[in-house]
Amino acid sequence: MNPTENKTFCASEIDASCRVPLLALFGGAALWLVAGLALGTAAVMTFHKPDMFADCPFLTFGRAQAAANDLLLYGFAMPAALGVMLWIFSRLSQSPLALPIVPVAAAHLWHLGVLIGTVAILTGESTGQTWLEYPRVAAVLLFAAFLLIAITAVATFGLRKARELFPSHWFLFAALLWFPWIYSTANLLLPFNHLPRGVVQPIIGWWFANNLIFVWLTLVGVGVAFYFLPKISGRPLTGYGYALFGFLTLVFFGSWVGIPQSAPVPAWLPTVSSVAAALAILPVLALALVVKKSACGAGVSCKGGPFCFIKFGMLGFVVSSVLYVSEFCPRYARVLDFTWFNFGVTQWQLLGFATMIFCGAIYEILPRVMEKDLPFPKLAKVSFFLLASGVLLYVLPLIIGGVEQGMKLHHANVPFAEASAVALKFLRISTTGQLLILLGALCLLLNIFVMTIHWKIGLLKQLIAAVTAPLESTEVKL
Amino acid sequence: MKTGVSIFTTAFVALGASWLSLVYAPFQQLGGAKQTIVLQSTDIYPLQRTGEATLGAQVYRANGCAACHSQQVRQRDVATEITLTDLGVHKPVDFADFVKSLSELPELALYKNSLNANLKDWNGGLPKTLWRGTDKDIAAEMADRLKSVGVKSETRIVATGVDIARGWGSRQSVAADYLYDTPVQLGSLRAGPDLANIGVRAPDVNWQLQHLYAPRSLVKNSTMPAFRYLFTVQKIGAQPAPEALVLPKEFEPADGFEVVPTAEAKELAAYLVSLKSNVPLYEAPFTPIIPTK
């Protein structure tokens, strides 16, 4: 039996136990977010000025865009999600984090993996499989780090006082199983061994990408939102039944989506995905209903605070998921496949949903675990408006431009160059959006870094005080 | 959802089912795929790439070319097409009677209007596509009737669709096309044109090299970035290097310098030229056009 079983902990004790691991996860994550956005902006510059990086292999579109996408997902979204998850688990368990040293080590392994992976892509050592570009060393580091954090999370989960489980628990707990399974399957079969021949490779790649971007991000994003929405508004989550329905339909139907309708594979595969995509509307609607019931009319005036982030993130979830699912309708797919539409939807899922939710959660958690206000609270609010407007300005032109490009491509007598030119016009607007997002991310980075530095200076002062303090005279008793 | 175990079990069953169907089943169905025979021939397809082209696939991967280029042709349908090649004693005007004779048969009468529209502005130029449809029996019937009045025609199987109309291929891409690709780089965005048959469209290695070095010297308004880092600009020695690029004036380097492709550039060009998926297969049939000599 655990010795701490009968002790009750106050919130500040729980928060303090998360301080070091969360700082390690969030600090690196914010840095990667800025790096990823900067790299993504550099990548699309190629479309504005094609010869810009003609002499610079590291920033050619194919490399920089892949590295940027991976930085947004593996660099920011995942460590941020894991950090938030650890804190939620210890808060829901009403117990300090179990094994607090493990996630600290894991965070460093994770960030090392992302660094190695990014450098590898930029130097041309990418594996060439979408979302699995990181070479073996980096993939192993990420996998090990995830397992370590999952162990901590499960151990903290086991310490909980109340046996009852909340909707947040289902989503976050399932996410802990989901990632190791899909990541190991995809890595072992694709870049490590190249076991399957031919089109089996992209099939597994699509399965992985869908389970990662659609299912996993939904699990963690919605899990986090379902914790914070009731907490900030001070009302319990309404629509327990809808939440359960949403969870079950998401894991059972959502995981079958992903095979493009035009894929050169046996016809049953795209058909299965298409049916699953139609059914995957159900969890999106059910979860949207829960959010609407819990968030609307809550009377929280957030003015750019965490509540705004999470509300905007959930709105992004609903819209981007509906658009994502529509990619698998054969009728639309004929026009939308191979256009900027799909690219824009993925960016919306990554930035407009996951990034918004986790930024909000970080702004909410940080002052608590540091027991100190944010150094630049105004900047935090400004960053909401920057991120929100940036995301819309970034993804909407891509999506609209993608539809227009698709319509042009769909008519064989429209020259290819004309279709590309249409998309280019929209790309010019979307790059402005990217710059706004980048500014917003810089605000987050600044807040976390200044906070970390203050904390480290505080530690140093304590240390100096402890060293220079006059020694208590102790008598040696014989 | 009362305990951790029940969540775990639910997630395990859900993901397990998806894993079995979208990972395990395709692996079983396609993982052991072998080469096939080209339709109406004894040729084996696909053949493994050789030498430089194999290395070039890795240059393609390393530079993320698949971020902007797909390697996949889509098709809408397979149709049968009747092309007139020799009218014999007949004149184009006589075809009004021919079309009229079709209305005797109810199933052919359906096509009367489309045939009339097709023949309306025809000045008698040959070869002329008379009819295109998905029904093979109708095509056979029509060909018989043409033959009986002494008109020579060709019946061909053609794949239809936007990608094919753009000239990106003569049939859809199928699983067999990617048998020897590792990694398979299908791509998901067409910021640039499809490359599944770039080796058919632009079979000249020198064209490919020049296009990589200066895309806009060959394709006006191209949005492709120049890949100058795959080339070396060097001082011309005693004699110009034999492999130096021949460039138009405005793309030439400074006087006394020449542009020489690196090994990587040559491999990439060899790979691009090797990209061909233009043979008819059982699962993607079409009648190839045999070039007239």
PDB file of N, CA, C and O in Angstrom, chain A residues 50-51 54-55 60 62-63 124 126 170 181 185 194 197-198 201 207 244 251 255-256 262 264 268 334 338-339 408-412 414 416, chain B residues 1 14 18-19 21-22 29 33 61-64 68 72 74 162 165-166 173 175 178 182-184 188-190 192-193 216 225-229:
ATOM      1  N   PRO A  50      10.689  31.852 -56.126  1.00  0.00           N
ATOM      2  CA  PRO A  50      11.111  30.459 -56.311  1.00  0.00           C
ATOM      3  C   PRO A  50      12.607  30.203 -56.161  1.00  0.00           C
ATOM      4  O   PRO A  50      13.004  29.113 -55.794  1.00  0.00           O
ATOM      5  N   ASP A  51      13.431  31.217 -56.438  1.00  0.00           N
ATOM      6  CA  ASP A  51      14.859  30.940 -56.391  1.00  0.00           C
ATOM      7  C   ASP A  51      15.509  31.344 -55.081  1.00  0.00           C
ATOM      8  O   ASP A  51      16.714  31.342 -54.948  1.00  0.00           O
ATOM      9  N   ALA A  54      17.699  28.597 -53.688  1.00  0.00           N
ATOM     10  CA  ALA A  54      18.242  27.726 -54.730  1.00  0.00           C
ATOM     11  C   ALA A  54      19.623  27.197 -54.363  1.00  0.00           C
ATOM     12  O   ALA A  54      20.027  26.130 -54.812  1.00  0.00           O
ATOM     13  N   ASP A  55      20.346  27.948 -53.517  1.00  0.00           N
ATOM     14  CA  ASP A  55      21.692  27.501 -53.164  1.00  0.00           C
ATOM     15  C   ASP A  55      21.749  26.952 -51.753  1.00  0.00           C
ATOM     16  O   ASP A  55      22.821  26.701 -51.228  1.00  0.00           O
ATOM     17  N   THR A  60      15.139  24.115 -48.692  1.00  0.00           N
ATOM     18  CA  THR A  60      14.305  23.808 -49.847  1.00  0.00           C
ATOM     19  C   THR A  60      12.946  23.336 -49.341  1.00  0.00           C
ATOM     20  O   THR A  60      12.850  22.739 -48.265  1.00  0.00           O
ATOM     21  N   GLY A  62      10.708  21.006 -49.782  1.00  0.00           N
ATOM     22  CA  GLY A  62      10.447  19.624 -49.384  1.00  0.00           C
ATOM     23  C   GLY A  62      11.024  19.276 -48.023  1.00  0.00           C
ATOM     24  O   GLY A  62      10.423  18.540 -47.255  1.00  0.00           O
ATOM     25  N   ARG A  63      12.204  19.821 -47.740  1.00  0.00           N
ATOM     26  CA  ARG A  63      12.815  19.521 -46.446  1.00  0.00           C
ATOM     27  C   ARG A  63      12.235  20.395 -45.345  1.00  0.00           C
ATOM     28  O   ARG A  63      11.831  19.914 -44.289  1.00  0.00           O
ATOM     29  N   GLY A 124      18.734  16.145 -45.209  1.00  0.00           N
ATOM     30  CA  GLY A 124      18.412  15.172 -46.258  1.00  0.00           C
ATOM     31  C   GLY A 124      18.400  13.735 -45.786  1.00  0.00           C
ATOM     32  O   GLY A 124      18.444  12.821 -46.592  1.00  0.00           O
ATOM     33  N   SER A 126      15.892  12.417 -44.088  1.00  0.00           N
ATOM     34  CA  SER A 126      14.514  12.044 -43.776  1.00  0.00           C
ATOM     35  C   SER A 126      14.211  10.660 -44.339  1.00  0.00           C
ATOM     36  O   SER A 126      14.805  10.242 -45.327  1.00  0.00           O
ATOM     37  N   TRP A 170     -11.061   9.310 -19.648  1.00  0.00           N
ATOM     38  CA  TRP A 170     -11.191   8.333 -20.743  1.00  0.00           C
ATOM     39  C   TRP A 170     -10.316   8.753 -21.905  1.00  0.00           C
ATOM     40  O   TRP A 170      -9.570   7.952 -22.465  1.00  0.00           O
ATOM     41  N   TRP A 181       1.291   2.353 -29.645  1.00  0.00           N
ATOM     42  CA  TRP A 181       0.905   1.298 -30.582  1.00  0.00           C
ATOM     43  C   TRP A 181       1.101   1.752 -32.035  1.00  0.00           C
ATOM     44  O   TRP A 181       1.775   1.090 -32.814  1.00  0.00           O
ATOM     45  N   THR A 185       4.146   0.400 -34.503  1.00  0.00           N
ATOM     46  CA  THR A 185       3.758  -0.331 -35.719  1.00  0.00           C
ATOM     47  C   THR A 185       4.317   0.354 -36.959  1.00  0.00           C
ATOM     48  O   THR A 185       4.993  -0.261 -37.784  1.00  0.00           O
ATOM     49  N   HIS A 194      11.466  -1.475 -43.702  1.00  0.00           N
ATOM     50  CA  HIS A 194      10.870  -1.462 -45.038  1.00  0.00           C
ATOM     51  C   HIS A 194      10.315  -2.834 -45.373  1.00  0.00           C
ATOM     52  O   HIS A 194      10.557  -3.378 -46.442  1.00  0.00           O
ATOM     53  N   ARG A 197       6.131  -4.405 -49.168  1.00  0.00           N
ATOM     54  CA  ARG A 197       6.472  -3.959 -50.503  1.00  0.00           C
ATOM     55  C   ARG A 197       5.415  -3.016 -51.021  1.00  0.00           C
ATOM     56  O   ARG A 197       4.243  -3.114 -50.676  1.00  0.00           O
ATOM     57  N   GLY A 198       5.829  -2.133 -51.903  1.00  0.00           N
ATOM     58  CA  GLY A 198       4.900  -1.327 -52.688  1.00  0.00           C
ATOM     59  C   GLY A 198       3.880  -0.560 -51.883  1.00  0.00           C
ATOM     60  O   GLY A 198       4.198   0.029 -50.854  1.00  0.00           O
ATOM     61  N   GLN A 201       3.137   0.202 -48.020  1.00  0.00           N
ATOM     62  CA  GLN A 201       3.800   1.294 -47.282  1.00  0.00           C
ATOM     63  C   GLN A 201       2.887   2.511 -47.116  1.00  0.00           C
ATOM     64  O   GLN A 201       2.639   2.927 -45.989  1.00  0.00           O
ATOM     65  N   TRP A 207      -2.816   5.092 -42.412  1.00  0.00           N
ATOM     66  CA  TRP A 207      -3.424   4.620 -41.163  1.00  0.00           C
ATOM     67  C   TRP A 207      -2.787   5.336 -39.984  1.00  0.00           C
ATOM     68  O   TRP A 207      -3.467   5.824 -39.088  1.00  0.00           O
ATOM     69  N   LEU A 244     -19.648  10.222 -23.604  1.00  0.00           N
ATOM     70  CA  LEU A 244     -19.347   8.788 -23.709  1.00  0.00           C
ATOM     71  C   LEU A 244     -19.577   8.307 -25.136  1.00  0.00           C
ATOM     72  O   LEU A 244     -18.732   7.602 -25.719  1.00  0.00           O
ATOM     73  N   VAL A 251     -13.180   6.365 -31.102  1.00  0.00           N
ATOM     74  CA  VAL A 251     -12.162   5.307 -31.162  1.00  0.00           C
ATOM     75  C   VAL A 251     -12.569   4.197 -32.124  1.00  0.00           C
ATOM     76  O   VAL A 251     -11.710   3.598 -32.773  1.00  0.00           O
ATOM     77  N   SER A 255     -10.791   5.610 -36.138  1.00  0.00           N
ATOM     78  CA  SER A 255      -9.522   4.935 -36.398  1.00  0.00           C
ATOM     79  C   SER A 255      -9.501   4.220 -37.752  1.00  0.00           C
ATOM     80  O   SER A 255      -8.476   3.687 -38.141  1.00  0.00           O
ATOM     81  N   TRP A 256     -10.631   4.197 -38.441  1.00  0.00           N
ATOM     82  CA  TRP A 256     -10.674   3.509 -39.752  1.00  0.00           C
ATOM     83  C   TRP A 256     -10.584   4.486 -40.917  1.00  0.00           C
ATOM     84  O   TRP A 256     -10.539   4.088 -42.066  1.00  0.00           O
ATOM     85  N   SER A 262      -8.694   8.250 -53.905  1.00  0.00           N
ATOM     86  CA  SER A 262      -8.110   7.943 -55.206  1.00  0.00           C
ATOM     87  C   SER A 262      -6.896   7.038 -55.085  1.00  0.00           C
ATOM     88  O   SER A 262      -6.184   6.831 -56.063  1.00  0.00           O
ATOM     89  N   PRO A 264      -4.140   4.236 -55.148  1.00  0.00           N
ATOM     90  CA  PRO A 264      -3.987   3.107 -56.066  1.00  0.00           C
ATOM     91  C   PRO A 264      -3.903   1.786 -55.303  1.00  0.00           C
ATOM     92  O   PRO A 264      -2.878   1.104 -55.337  1.00  0.00           O
ATOM     93  N   TRP A 268     -11.560  -1.932 -51.766  1.00  0.00           N
ATOM     94  CA  TRP A 268     -12.251  -2.032 -50.473  1.00  0.00           C
ATOM     95  C   TRP A 268     -11.656  -1.091 -49.445  1.00  0.00           C
ATOM     96  O   TRP A 268     -12.356  -0.606 -48.552  1.00  0.00           O
ATOM     97  N   ARG A 334     -12.491  13.751 -55.479  1.00  0.00           N
ATOM     98  CA  ARG A 334     -12.048  13.875 -56.860  1.00  0.00           C
ATOM     99  C   ARG A 334     -11.525  15.283 -57.144  1.00  0.00           C
ATOM    100  O   ARG A 334     -10.601  15.476 -57.907  1.00  0.00           O
ATOM    101  N   PHE A 338      -4.995  16.193 -53.699  1.00  0.00           N
ATOM    102  CA  PHE A 338      -3.794  16.784 -54.309  1.00  0.00           C
ATOM    103  C   PHE A 338      -3.850  18.305 -54.403  1.00  0.00           C
ATOM    104  O   PHE A 338      -3.147  18.901 -55.194  1.00  0.00           O
ATOM    105  N   THR A 339      -4.720  18.944 -53.638  1.00  0.00           N
ATOM    106  CA  THR A 339      -4.723  20.406 -53.643  1.00  0.00           C
ATOM    107  C   THR A 339      -4.273  20.908 -52.269  1.00  0.00           C
ATOM    108  O   THR A 339      -4.039  20.132 -51.354  1.00  0.00           O
ATOM    109  N   LYS A 408     -10.218  24.053 -60.875  1.00  0.00           N
ATOM    110  CA  LYS A 408      -9.491  24.315 -62.124  1.00  0.00           C
ATOM    111  C   LYS A 408      -8.811  23.041 -62.603  1.00  0.00           C
ATOM    112  O   LYS A 408      -8.829  22.727 -63.795  1.00  0.00           O
ATOM    113  N   LEU A 409      -8.197  22.315 -61.658  1.00  0.00           N
ATOM    114  CA  LEU A 409      -7.493  21.088 -62.046  1.00  0.00           C
ATOM    115  C   LEU A 409      -8.465  20.059 -62.590  1.00  0.00           C
ATOM    116  O   LEU A 409      -8.087  19.178 -63.351  1.00  0.00           O
ATOM    117  N   HIS A 410      -9.719  20.174 -62.171  1.00  0.00           N
ATOM    118  CA  HIS A 410     -10.702  19.179 -62.555  1.00  0.00           C
ATOM    119  C   HIS A 410     -11.169  19.345 -63.994  1.00  0.00           C
ATOM    120  O   HIS A 410     -11.865  18.506 -64.529  1.00  0.00           O
ATOM    121  N   HIS A 411     -10.805  20.460 -64.603  1.00  0.00           N
ATOM    122  CA  HIS A 411     -11.141  20.653 -66.016  1.00  0.00           C
ATOM    123  C   HIS A 411      -9.868  20.548 -66.830  1.00  0.00           C
ATOM    124  O   HIS A 411      -8.977  21.371 -66.694  1.00  0.00           O
ATOM    125  N   ALA A 412      -9.828  19.524 -67.673  1.00  0.00           N
ATOM    126  CA  ALA A 412      -8.581  19.232 -68.361  1.00  0.00           C
ATOM    127  C   ALA A 412      -8.163  20.352 -69.299  1.00  0.00           C
ATOM    128  O   ALA A 412      -6.989  20.499 -69.615  1.00  0.00           O
ATOM    129  N   VAL A 414      -8.224  23.531 -68.661  1.00  0.00           N
ATOM    130  CA  VAL A 414      -7.587  24.634 -67.950  1.00  0.00           C
ATOM    131  C   VAL A 414      -6.121  24.250 -67.767  1.00  0.00           C
ATOM    132  O   VAL A 414      -5.832  23.214 -67.184  1.00  0.00           O
ATOM    133  N   PHE A 416      -2.414  23.636 -66.455  1.00  0.00           N
ATOM    134  CA  PHE A 416      -1.970  23.379 -65.086  1.00  0.00           C
ATOM    135  C   PHE A 416      -1.442  24.645 -64.428  1.00  0.00           C
ATOM    136  O   PHE A 416      -1.714  24.916 -63.261  1.00  0.00           O
TER     137      PHE A 416
ATOM    138  N   MET B   1     -17.424   2.858 -18.492  1.00  0.00           N
ATOM    139  CA  MET B   1     -16.144   3.556 -18.270  1.00  0.00           C
ATOM    140  C   MET B   1     -15.948   3.839 -16.775  1.00  0.00           C
ATOM    141  O   MET B   1     -15.849   4.975 -16.365  1.00  0.00           O
ATOM    142  N   ALA B  14     -10.762  -1.208 -30.026  1.00  0.00           N
ATOM    143  CA  ALA B  14     -11.012  -0.293 -31.147  1.00  0.00           C
ATOM    144  C   ALA B  14      -9.788  -0.188 -32.045  1.00  0.00           C
ATOM    145  O   ALA B  14      -9.866  -0.355 -33.265  1.00  0.00           O
ATOM    146  N   SER B  18      -8.960  -1.692 -35.981  1.00  0.00           N
ATOM    147  CA  SER B  18      -8.470  -0.859 -37.082  1.00  0.00           C
ATOM    148  C   SER B  18      -7.112  -1.351 -37.567  1.00  0.00           C
ATOM    149  O   SER B  18      -6.820  -1.349 -38.765  1.00  0.00           O
ATOM    150  N   TRP B  19      -6.289  -1.798 -36.649  1.00  0.00           N
ATOM    151  CA  TRP B  19      -4.963  -2.335 -37.004  1.00  0.00           C
ATOM    152  C   TRP B  19      -5.107  -3.586 -37.870  1.00  0.00           C
ATOM    153  O   TRP B  19      -4.438  -3.746 -38.887  1.00  0.00           O
ATOM    154  N   SER B  21      -7.576  -4.403 -39.774  1.00  0.00           N
ATOM    155  CA  SER B  21      -8.147  -4.189 -41.101  1.00  0.00           C
ATOM    156  C   SER B  21      -7.285  -3.307 -41.979  1.00  0.00           C
ATOM    157  O   SER B  21      -7.212  -3.526 -43.173  1.00  0.00           O
ATOM    158  N   LEU B  22      -6.631  -2.296 -41.412  1.00  0.00           N
ATOM    159  CA  LEU B  22      -5.900  -1.366 -42.271  1.00  0.00           C
ATOM    160  C   LEU B  22      -4.387  -1.591 -42.264  1.00  0.00           C
ATOM    161  O   LEU B  22      -3.672  -0.956 -43.024  1.00  0.00           O
ATOM    162  N   GLN B  29      -2.846  -9.137 -48.072  1.00  0.00           N
ATOM    163  CA  GLN B  29      -3.350  -9.136 -49.444  1.00  0.00           C
ATOM    164  C   GLN B  29      -2.288  -8.715 -50.444  1.00  0.00           C
ATOM    165  O   GLN B  29      -2.178  -9.295 -51.521  1.00  0.00           O
ATOM    166  N   ALA B  33       2.926  -9.319 -53.101  1.00  0.00           N
ATOM    167  CA  ALA B  33       2.702  -9.066 -54.524  1.00  0.00           C
ATOM    168  C   ALA B  33       3.964  -9.338 -55.334  1.00  0.00           C
ATOM    169  O   ALA B  33       5.080  -9.116 -54.875  1.00  0.00           O
ATOM    170  N   ARG B  61      13.857  11.453 -52.408  1.00  0.00           N
ATOM    171  CA  ARG B  61      13.394  11.368 -51.023  1.00  0.00           C
ATOM    172  C   ARG B  61      14.059  12.432 -50.150  1.00  0.00           C
ATOM    173  O   ARG B  61      13.397  13.173 -49.426  1.00  0.00           O
ATOM    174  N   ALA B  62      15.392  12.526 -50.263  1.00  0.00           N
ATOM    175  CA  ALA B  62      16.146  13.415 -49.377  1.00  0.00           C
ATOM    176  C   ALA B  62      15.705  14.866 -49.542  1.00  0.00           C
ATOM    177  O   ALA B  62      15.683  15.629 -48.578  1.00  0.00           O
ATOM    178  N   ASN B  63      15.335  15.262 -50.752  1.00  0.00           N
ATOM    179  CA  ASN B  63      14.960  16.645 -50.977  1.00  0.00           C
ATOM    180  C   ASN B  63      13.457  16.872 -50.889  1.00  0.00           C
ATOM    181  O   ASN B  63      12.976  17.958 -51.164  1.00  0.00           O
ATOM    182  N   GLY B  64      12.738  15.829 -50.502  1.00  0.00           N
ATOM    183  CA  GLY B  64      11.305  15.990 -50.271  1.00  0.00           C
ATOM    184  C   GLY B  64      10.541  16.412 -51.512  1.00  0.00           C
ATOM    185  O   GLY B  64       9.609  17.208 -51.424  1.00  0.00           O
ATOM    186  N   CYS B  68       5.627  18.353 -53.251  1.00  0.00           N
ATOM    187  CA  CYS B  68       4.933  19.136 -54.280  1.00  0.00           C
ATOM    188  C   CYS B  68       4.485  18.314 -55.479  1.00  0.00           C
ATOM    189  O   CYS B  68       3.760  18.820 -56.322  1.00  0.00           O
ATOM    190  N   GLN B  72       0.974   9.708 -59.192  1.00  0.00           N
ATOM    191  CA  GLN B  72      -0.199   8.863 -59.240  1.00  0.00           C
ATOM    192  C   GLN B  72      -1.217   9.432 -60.212  1.00  0.00           C
ATOM    193  O   GLN B  72      -1.635  10.576 -60.081  1.00  0.00           O
ATOM    194  N   ARG B  74      -4.962   9.310 -61.797  1.00  0.00           N
ATOM    195  CA  ARG B  74      -6.306   8.815 -61.474  1.00  0.00           C
ATOM    196  C   ARG B  74      -7.105   8.699 -62.761  1.00  0.00           C
ATOM    197  O   ARG B  74      -6.865   9.443 -63.708  1.00  0.00           O
ATOM    198  N   VAL B 162      -9.573  13.200 -65.909  1.00  0.00           N
ATOM    199  CA  VAL B 162      -8.912  14.491 -66.080  1.00  0.00           C
ATOM    200  C   VAL B 162      -7.399  14.315 -66.183  1.00  0.00           C
ATOM    201  O   VAL B 162      -6.748  14.916 -67.032  1.00  0.00           O
ATOM    202  N   ALA B 165      -6.556  13.129 -69.527  1.00  0.00           N
ATOM    203  CA  ALA B 165      -6.751  14.175 -70.530  1.00  0.00           C
ATOM    204  C   ALA B 165      -5.628  15.208 -70.476  1.00  0.00           C
ATOM    205  O   ALA B 165      -5.289  15.829 -71.473  1.00  0.00           O
ATOM    206  N   ARG B 166      -5.043  15.404 -69.275  1.00  0.00           N
ATOM    207  CA  ARG B 166      -3.917  16.324 -69.167  1.00  0.00           C
ATOM    208  C   ARG B 166      -2.632  15.737 -69.743  1.00  0.00           C
ATOM    209  O   ARG B 166      -1.600  16.402 -69.767  1.00  0.00           O
ATOM    210  N   SER B 173      -2.850   4.746 -62.148  1.00  0.00           N
ATOM    211  CA  SER B 173      -1.784   4.051 -61.435  1.00  0.00           C
ATOM    212  C   SER B 173      -2.402   2.947 -60.602  1.00  0.00           C
ATOM    213  O   SER B 173      -3.474   3.117 -60.034  1.00  0.00           O
ATOM    214  N   ALA B 175      -1.474  -0.669 -57.897  1.00  0.00           N
ATOM    215  CA  ALA B 175      -0.516  -1.118 -56.887  1.00  0.00           C
ATOM    216  C   ALA B 175       0.781  -1.630 -57.509  1.00  0.00           C
ATOM    217  O   ALA B 175       1.872  -1.377 -56.993  1.00  0.00           O
ATOM    218  N   TYR B 178       4.193   0.372 -58.010  1.00  0.00           N
ATOM    219  CA  TYR B 178       5.071   0.813 -56.923  1.00  0.00           C
ATOM    220  C   TYR B 178       5.822  -0.348 -56.278  1.00  0.00           C
ATOM    221  O   TYR B 178       6.413  -0.197 -55.216  1.00  0.00           O
ATOM    222  N   THR B 182      10.981   2.086 -52.644  1.00  0.00           N
ATOM    223  CA  THR B 182      11.155   2.151 -51.199  1.00  0.00           C
ATOM    224  C   THR B 182      11.926   3.413 -50.864  1.00  0.00           C
ATOM    225  O   THR B 182      13.067   3.501 -51.244  1.00  0.00           O
ATOM    226  N   PRO B 183      11.347   4.366 -50.197  1.00  0.00           N
ATOM    227  CA  PRO B 183       9.942   4.437 -49.849  1.00  0.00           C
ATOM    228  C   PRO B 183       9.067   4.774 -51.066  1.00  0.00           C
ATOM    229  O   PRO B 183       9.554   5.367 -52.012  1.00  0.00           O
ATOM    230  N   VAL B 184       7.804   4.359 -50.992  1.00  0.00           N
ATOM    231  CA  VAL B 184       6.846   4.739 -52.034  1.00  0.00           C
ATOM    232  C   VAL B 184       6.502   6.210 -51.813  1.00  0.00           C
ATOM    233  O   VAL B 184       6.134   6.595 -50.713  1.00  0.00           O
ATOM    234  N   SER B 188       1.064  14.108 -51.862  1.00  0.00           N
ATOM    235  CA  SER B 188      -0.323  14.447 -51.530  1.00  0.00           C
ATOM    236  C   SER B 188      -0.688  15.837 -52.019  1.00  0.00           C
ATOM    237  O   SER B 188      -1.773  16.312 -51.774  1.00  0.00           O
ATOM    238  N   LEU B 189       0.218  16.509 -52.696  1.00  0.00           N
ATOM    239  CA  LEU B 189      -0.067  17.864 -53.162  1.00  0.00           C
ATOM    240  C   LEU B 189       0.470  18.001 -54.576  1.00  0.00           C
ATOM    241  O   LEU B 189       1.559  17.516 -54.881  1.00  0.00           O
ATOM    242  N   ARG B 190      -0.325  18.651 -55.438  1.00  0.00           N
ATOM    243  CA  ARG B 190       0.159  18.913 -56.786  1.00  0.00           C
ATOM    244  C   ARG B 190       0.448  20.393 -56.933  1.00  0.00           C
ATOM    245  O   ARG B 190      -0.251  21.105 -57.643  1.00  0.00           O
ATOM    246  N   GLY B 192       3.193  21.040 -58.175  1.00  0.00           N
ATOM    247  CA  GLY B 192       3.763  20.844 -59.499  1.00  0.00           C
ATOM    248  C   GLY B 192       3.020  19.701 -60.158  1.00  0.00           C
ATOM    249  O   GLY B 192       2.225  19.028 -59.504  1.00  0.00           O
ATOM    250  N   PRO B 193       3.260  19.465 -61.444  1.00  0.00           N
ATOM    251  CA  PRO B 193       2.512  18.415 -62.143  1.00  0.00           C
ATOM    252  C   PRO B 193       2.839  17.007 -61.638  1.00  0.00           C
ATOM    253  O   PRO B 193       3.838  16.804 -60.952  1.00  0.00           O
ATOM    254  N   ARG B 216      12.715  27.910 -64.969  1.00  0.00           N
ATOM    255  CA  ARG B 216      12.052  28.912 -65.785  1.00  0.00           C
ATOM    256  C   ARG B 216      12.725  29.124 -67.141  1.00  0.00           C
ATOM    257  O   ARG B 216      12.210  29.849 -67.985  1.00  0.00           O
ATOM    258  N   PRO B 225      11.162  25.674 -57.396  1.00  0.00           N
ATOM    259  CA  PRO B 225      12.421  26.320 -57.023  1.00  0.00           C
ATOM    260  C   PRO B 225      13.563  25.755 -57.862  1.00  0.00           C
ATOM    261  O   PRO B 225      13.527  24.594 -58.262  1.00  0.00           O
ATOM    262  N   ALA B 226      14.553  26.589 -58.128  1.00  0.00           N
ATOM    263  CA  ALA B 226      15.733  26.088 -58.826  1.00  0.00           C
ATOM    264  C   ALA B 226      16.557  25.278 -57.832  1.00  0.00           C
ATOM    265  O   ALA B 226      16.653  25.647 -56.663  1.00  0.00           O
ATOM    266  N   PHE B 227      17.101  24.155 -58.293  1.00  0.00           N
ATOM    267  CA  PHE B 227      17.916  23.330 -57.397  1.00  0.00           C
ATOM    268  C   PHE B 227      19.389  23.528 -57.752  1.00  0.00           C
ATOM    269  O   PHE B 227      20.071  22.590 -58.139  1.00  0.00           O
ATOM    270  N   ARG B 228      19.852  24.789 -57.589  1.00  0.00           N
ATOM    271  CA  ARG B 228      21.227  25.087 -57.991  1.00  0.00           C
ATOM    272  C   ARG B 228      22.231  24.361 -57.118  1.00  0.00           C
ATOM    273  O   ARG B 228      23.355  24.140 -57.518  1.00  0.00           O
ATOM    274  N   TYR B 229      21.812  23.992 -55.899  1.00  0.00           N
ATOM    275  CA  TYR B 229      22.777  23.325 -55.016  1.00  0.00           C
ATOM    276  C   TYR B 229      23.107  21.906 -55.479  1.00  0.00           C
ATOM    277  O   TYR B 229      23.983  21.262 -54.928  1.00  0.00           O
TER     278      TYR B 229
END
